[in-house]
mmCIF file with all atom_site columns, C-alpha atoms in Angstrom:
data_model
loop_
_atom_site.group_PDB
_atom_site.id
_atom_site.type_symbol
_atom_site.label_atom_id
_atom_site.label_alt_id
_atom_site.label_comp_id
_atom_site.label_asym_id
_atom_site.label_entity_id
_atom_site.label_seq_id
_atom_site.pdbx_PDB_ins_code
_atom_site.Cartn_x
_atom_site.Cartn_y
_atom_site.Cartn_z
_atom_site.occupancy
_atom_site.B_iso_or_equiv
_atom_site.pdbx_formal_charge
_atom_site.auth_seq_id
_atom_site.auth_comp_id
_atom_site.auth_asym_id
_atom_site.auth_atom_id
_atom_site.pdbx_PDB_model_num
ATOM 1   C CA . MET G 1 1   ? 180.962 137.417 82.004 1.00 0.00 ? 1   MET G CA 1
ATOM 2   C CA . LEU G 1 2   ? 183.977 136.002 82.704 1.00 0.00 ? 2   LEU G CA 1
ATOM 3   C CA . LEU G 1 3   ? 182.617 132.271 84.133 1.00 0.00 ? 3   LEU G CA 1
ATOM 4   C CA . PHE G 1 4   ? 181.066 132.330 80.424 1.00 0.00 ? 4   PHE G CA 1
ATOM 5   C CA . SER G 1 5   ? 183.993 133.483 78.321 1.00 0.00 ? 5   SER G CA 1
ATOM 6   C CA . HIS G 1 6   ? 186.222 130.501 80.605 1.00 0.00 ? 6   HIS G CA 1
ATOM 7   C CA . LEU G 1 7   ? 183.536 127.709 79.493 1.00 0.00 ? 7   LEU G CA 1
ATOM 8   C CA . CYS G 1 8   ? 183.264 128.634 75.697 1.00 0.00 ? 8   CYS G CA 1
ATOM 9   C CA . ASN G 1 9   ? 186.899 128.325 75.565 1.00 0.00 ? 9   ASN G CA 1
ATOM 10  C CA . LYS G 1 10  ? 186.899 124.976 76.161 1.00 0.00 ? 10  LYS G CA 1
ATOM 11  C CA . SER G 1 11  ? 187.250 122.096 73.639 1.00 0.00 ? 11  SER G CA 1
ATOM 12  C CA . PRO G 1 12  ? 184.007 121.094 72.254 1.00 0.00 ? 12  PRO G CA 1
ATOM 13  C CA . HIS G 1 13  ? 185.137 117.187 72.893 1.00 0.00 ? 13  HIS G CA 1
ATOM 14  C CA . MET G 1 14  ? 185.350 117.963 76.261 1.00 0.00 ? 14  MET G CA 1
ATOM 15  C CA . ALA G 1 15  ? 182.270 119.551 76.994 1.00 0.00 ? 15  ALA G CA 1
ATOM 16  C CA . GLY G 1 16  ? 180.171 116.187 77.488 1.00 0.00 ? 16  GLY G CA 1
ATOM 17  C CA . SER G 1 17  ? 182.481 114.133 79.314 1.00 0.00 ? 17  SER G CA 1
ATOM 18  C CA . LYS G 1 18  ? 182.917 116.327 82.391 1.00 0.00 ? 18  LYS G CA 1
ATOM 19  C CA . TRP G 1 19  ? 179.516 115.762 83.259 1.00 0.00 ? 19  TRP G CA 1
ATOM 20  C CA . ILE G 1 20  ? 178.424 112.652 81.979 1.00 0.00 ? 20  ILE G CA 1
ATOM 21  C CA . ARG G 1 21  ? 180.195 109.457 81.728 1.00 0.00 ? 21  ARG G CA 1
ATOM 22  C CA . PRO G 1 22  ? 180.383 107.707 78.152 1.00 0.00 ? 22  PRO G CA 1
ATOM 23  C CA . GLU G 1 23  ? 178.532 104.460 79.824 1.00 0.00 ? 23  GLU G CA 1
ATOM 24  C CA . VAL G 1 24  ? 175.628 106.587 80.163 1.00 0.00 ? 24  VAL G CA 1
ATOM 25  C CA . TYR G 1 25  ? 174.896 107.237 76.891 1.00 0.00 ? 25  TYR G CA 1
ATOM 26  C CA . PRO G 1 26  ? 173.640 104.130 75.806 1.00 0.00 ? 26  PRO G CA 1
ATOM 27  C CA . LEU G 1 27  ? 171.251 104.026 78.967 1.00 0.00 ? 27  LEU G CA 1
ATOM 28  C CA . PHE G 1 28  ? 169.675 107.203 77.408 1.00 0.00 ? 28  PHE G CA 1
ATOM 29  C CA . ALA G 1 29  ? 169.566 105.746 74.633 1.00 0.00 ? 29  ALA G CA 1
ATOM 30  C CA . ALA G 1 30  ? 167.723 102.798 76.048 1.00 0.00 ? 30  ALA G CA 1
ATOM 31  C CA . VAL G 1 31  ? 165.304 104.967 78.172 1.00 0.00 ? 31  VAL G CA 1
ATOM 32  C CA . GLY G 1 32  ? 164.425 107.425 75.605 1.00 0.00 ? 32  GLY G CA 1
ATOM 33  C CA . THR G 1 33  ? 163.416 104.875 73.227 1.00 0.00 ? 33  THR G CA 1
ATOM 34  C CA . VAL G 1 34  ? 161.441 103.408 75.923 1.00 0.00 ? 34  VAL G CA 1
ATOM 35  C CA . VAL G 1 35  ? 159.615 106.853 76.497 1.00 0.00 ? 35  VAL G CA 1
ATOM 36  C CA . GLY G 1 36  ? 159.141 107.387 72.986 1.00 0.00 ? 36  GLY G CA 1
ATOM 37  C CA . ILE G 1 37  ? 156.746 103.999 72.717 1.00 0.00 ? 37  ILE G CA 1
ATOM 38  C CA . CYS G 1 38  ? 155.143 105.026 75.936 1.00 0.00 ? 38  CYS G CA 1
ATOM 39  C CA . CYS G 1 39  ? 154.328 108.337 74.453 1.00 0.00 ? 39  CYS G CA 1
ATOM 40  C CA . MET G 1 40  ? 153.247 107.071 71.671 1.00 0.00 ? 40  MET G CA 1
ATOM 41  C CA . GLN G 1 41  ? 150.984 104.543 72.818 1.00 0.00 ? 41  GLN G CA 1
ATOM 42  C CA . LEU G 1 42  ? 149.732 106.832 75.196 1.00 0.00 ? 42  LEU G CA 1
ATOM 43  C CA . VAL G 1 43  ? 148.530 109.321 72.089 1.00 0.00 ? 43  VAL G CA 1
ATOM 44  C CA . ARG G 1 44  ? 147.290 106.522 70.537 1.00 0.00 ? 44  ARG G CA 1
ATOM 45  C CA . ASN G 1 45  ? 144.916 105.558 73.212 1.00 0.00 ? 45  ASN G CA 1
ATOM 46  C CA . ILE G 1 46  ? 143.599 109.014 73.362 1.00 0.00 ? 46  ILE G CA 1
ATOM 47  C CA . CYS G 1 47  ? 143.022 109.928 69.862 1.00 0.00 ? 47  CYS G CA 1
ATOM 48  C CA . THR G 1 48  ? 141.854 106.638 68.356 1.00 0.00 ? 48  THR G CA 1
ATOM 49  C CA . ASN G 1 49  ? 140.310 104.233 71.608 1.00 0.00 ? 49  ASN G CA 1
ATOM 50  C CA . PRO G 1 50  ? 136.506 104.466 71.210 1.00 0.00 ? 50  PRO G CA 1
ATOM 51  C CA . GLU G 1 51  ? 136.283 103.688 75.272 1.00 0.00 ? 51  GLU G CA 1
ATOM 52  C CA . VAL G 1 52  ? 138.513 107.315 75.773 1.00 0.00 ? 52  VAL G CA 1
ATOM 53  C CA . ARG G 1 53  ? 136.238 109.972 75.834 1.00 0.00 ? 53  ARG G CA 1
ATOM 54  C CA . VAL G 1 54  ? 138.078 113.535 76.003 1.00 0.00 ? 54  VAL G CA 1
ATOM 55  C CA . ASN G 1 55  ? 135.374 116.262 75.471 1.00 0.00 ? 55  ASN G CA 1
ATOM 56  C CA . LYS G 1 56  ? 132.962 116.561 78.150 1.00 0.00 ? 56  LYS G CA 1
ATOM 57  C CA . GLU G 1 57  ? 129.962 116.133 75.345 1.00 0.00 ? 57  GLU G CA 1
ATOM 58  C CA . HIS G 1 58  ? 131.080 112.334 74.690 1.00 0.00 ? 58  HIS G CA 1
ATOM 59  C CA . ARG G 1 59  ? 132.076 111.442 78.332 1.00 0.00 ? 59  ARG G CA 1
ATOM 60  C CA . SER G 1 60  ? 127.911 112.266 79.084 1.00 0.00 ? 60  SER G CA 1
ATOM 61  C CA . ALA G 1 61  ? 126.943 109.793 76.810 1.00 0.00 ? 61  ALA G CA 1
ATOM 62  C CA . GLY G 1 62  ? 127.855 106.658 78.786 1.00 0.00 ? 62  GLY G CA 1
ATOM 63  C CA . VAL G 1 63  ? 128.175 103.500 77.574 1.00 0.00 ? 63  VAL G CA 1
ATOM 64  C CA . LEU G 1 64  ? 129.424 102.748 73.566 1.00 0.00 ? 64  LEU G CA 1
ATOM 65  C CA . GLU G 1 65  ? 127.521 100.771 72.067 1.00 0.00 ? 65  GLU G CA 1
ATOM 66  C CA . ASN G 1 66  ? 129.401 101.393 68.382 1.00 0.00 ? 66  ASN G CA 1
ATOM 67  C CA . TYR G 1 67  ? 131.270 97.944  67.883 1.00 0.00 ? 67  TYR G CA 1
ATOM 68  C CA . ALA G 1 68  ? 132.755 98.956  64.206 1.00 0.00 ? 68  ALA G CA 1
ATOM 69  C CA . GLU G 1 69  ? 134.509 101.842 65.886 1.00 0.00 ? 69  GLU G CA 1
ATOM 70  C CA . GLY G 1 70  ? 135.858 99.160  68.756 1.00 0.00 ? 70  GLY G CA 1
ATOM 71  C CA . GLU G 1 71  ? 137.058 96.823  66.041 1.00 0.00 ? 71  GLU G CA 1
ATOM 72  C CA . ALA G 1 72  ? 139.053 99.497  63.709 1.00 0.00 ? 72  ALA G CA 1
ATOM 73  C CA . TYR G 1 73  ? 140.753 100.363 67.024 1.00 0.00 ? 73  TYR G CA 1
ATOM 74  C CA . ALA G 1 74  ? 141.083 96.576  67.721 1.00 0.00 ? 74  ALA G CA 1
ATOM 75  C CA . GLU G 1 75  ? 142.423 95.368  64.113 1.00 0.00 ? 75  GLU G CA 1
ATOM 76  C CA . HIS G 1 76  ? 145.297 98.376  63.729 1.00 0.00 ? 76  HIS G CA 1
ATOM 77  C CA . ARG G 1 77  ? 147.832 98.638  61.219 1.00 0.00 ? 77  ARG G CA 1
ATOM 78  C CA . VAL G 1 78  ? 150.925 96.405  63.105 1.00 0.00 ? 78  VAL G CA 1
ATOM 79  C CA . ARG G 1 79  ? 148.084 93.755  63.503 1.00 0.00 ? 79  ARG G CA 1
ATOM 80  C CA . LYS G 1 80  ? 147.289 93.712  60.054 1.00 0.00 ? 80  LYS G CA 1
ATOM 81  C CA . LEU G 1 81  ? 150.702 93.559  59.099 1.00 0.00 ? 81  LEU G CA 1
ATOM 82  C CA . LEU G 1 82  ? 151.839 90.906  61.330 1.00 0.00 ? 82  LEU G CA 1
ATOM 83  C CA . ARG G 1 83  ? 148.789 88.934  60.983 1.00 0.00 ? 83  ARG G CA 1
ATOM 84  C CA . ASN G 1 84  ? 150.159 86.183  58.349 1.00 0.00 ? 84  ASN G CA 1
ATOM 85  C CA . ARG G 1 85  ? 154.167 86.271  59.371 1.00 0.00 ? 85  ARG G CA 1
ATOM 86  C CA . PRO G 1 86  ? 155.695 83.873  61.466 1.00 0.00 ? 86  PRO G CA 1
ATOM 87  C CA . PRO G 1 87  ? 155.572 84.326  65.445 1.00 0.00 ? 87  PRO G CA 1
ATOM 88  C CA . GLU G 1 88  ? 159.077 84.058  64.971 1.00 0.00 ? 88  GLU G CA 1
ATOM 89  C CA . VAL G 1 89  ? 161.841 86.905  65.525 1.00 0.00 ? 89  VAL G CA 1
ATOM 90  C CA . MET G 1 90  ? 164.720 85.246  63.859 1.00 0.00 ? 90  MET G CA 1
ATOM 91  C CA . PRO G 1 91  ? 163.828 81.979  62.068 1.00 0.00 ? 91  PRO G CA 1
ATOM 92  C CA . SER G 1 92  ? 166.896 80.888  60.297 1.00 0.00 ? 92  SER G CA 1
ATOM 93  C CA . ILE G 1 93  ? 168.104 80.832  64.131 1.00 0.00 ? 93  ILE G CA 1
ATOM 94  C CA . ASN G 1 94  ? 165.745 79.129  65.319 1.00 0.00 ? 94  ASN G CA 1
ATOM 95  C CA . LYS G 1 95  ? 165.713 76.620  62.337 1.00 0.00 ? 95  LYS G CA 1
ATOM 96  C CA . PHE G 1 96  ? 169.519 75.846  62.982 1.00 0.00 ? 96  PHE G CA 1
ATOM 97  C CA . PHE G 1 97  ? 169.188 74.831  66.726 1.00 0.00 ? 97  PHE G CA 1
ATOM 98  C CA . SER G 1 98  ? 165.737 73.202  66.239 1.00 0.00 ? 98  SER G CA 1
ATOM 99  C CA . ASP G 1 99  ? 166.756 71.081  63.205 1.00 0.00 ? 99  ASP G CA 1
ATOM 100 C CA . PRO G 1 100 ? 169.000 67.744  64.390 1.00 0.00 ? 100 PRO G CA 1
ATOM 101 C CA . GLN G 1 101 ? 171.034 67.799  61.359 1.00 0.00 ? 101 GLN G CA 1
#
């Protein structure tokens, strides 16, 4: 009880600095973003990939010959969005360094 009251009396801005240095927060953000992307891809693969079969009934079916379902998985929304766009991330910077003006 005494230890808990001692911890509660500390100022809130000093609570994190004792355990984690401020330089570590950007690393946490980067690792958290990567873990989020990996989890999103894992869920997408489990839920929408026709080759992944979670149920025992579907696993016993053998090889799938449903090409329409496979095509729908391969042509997802992000791929459709980026299909007609140029493959440059920053076109203005690329143009600045590539044009000899």
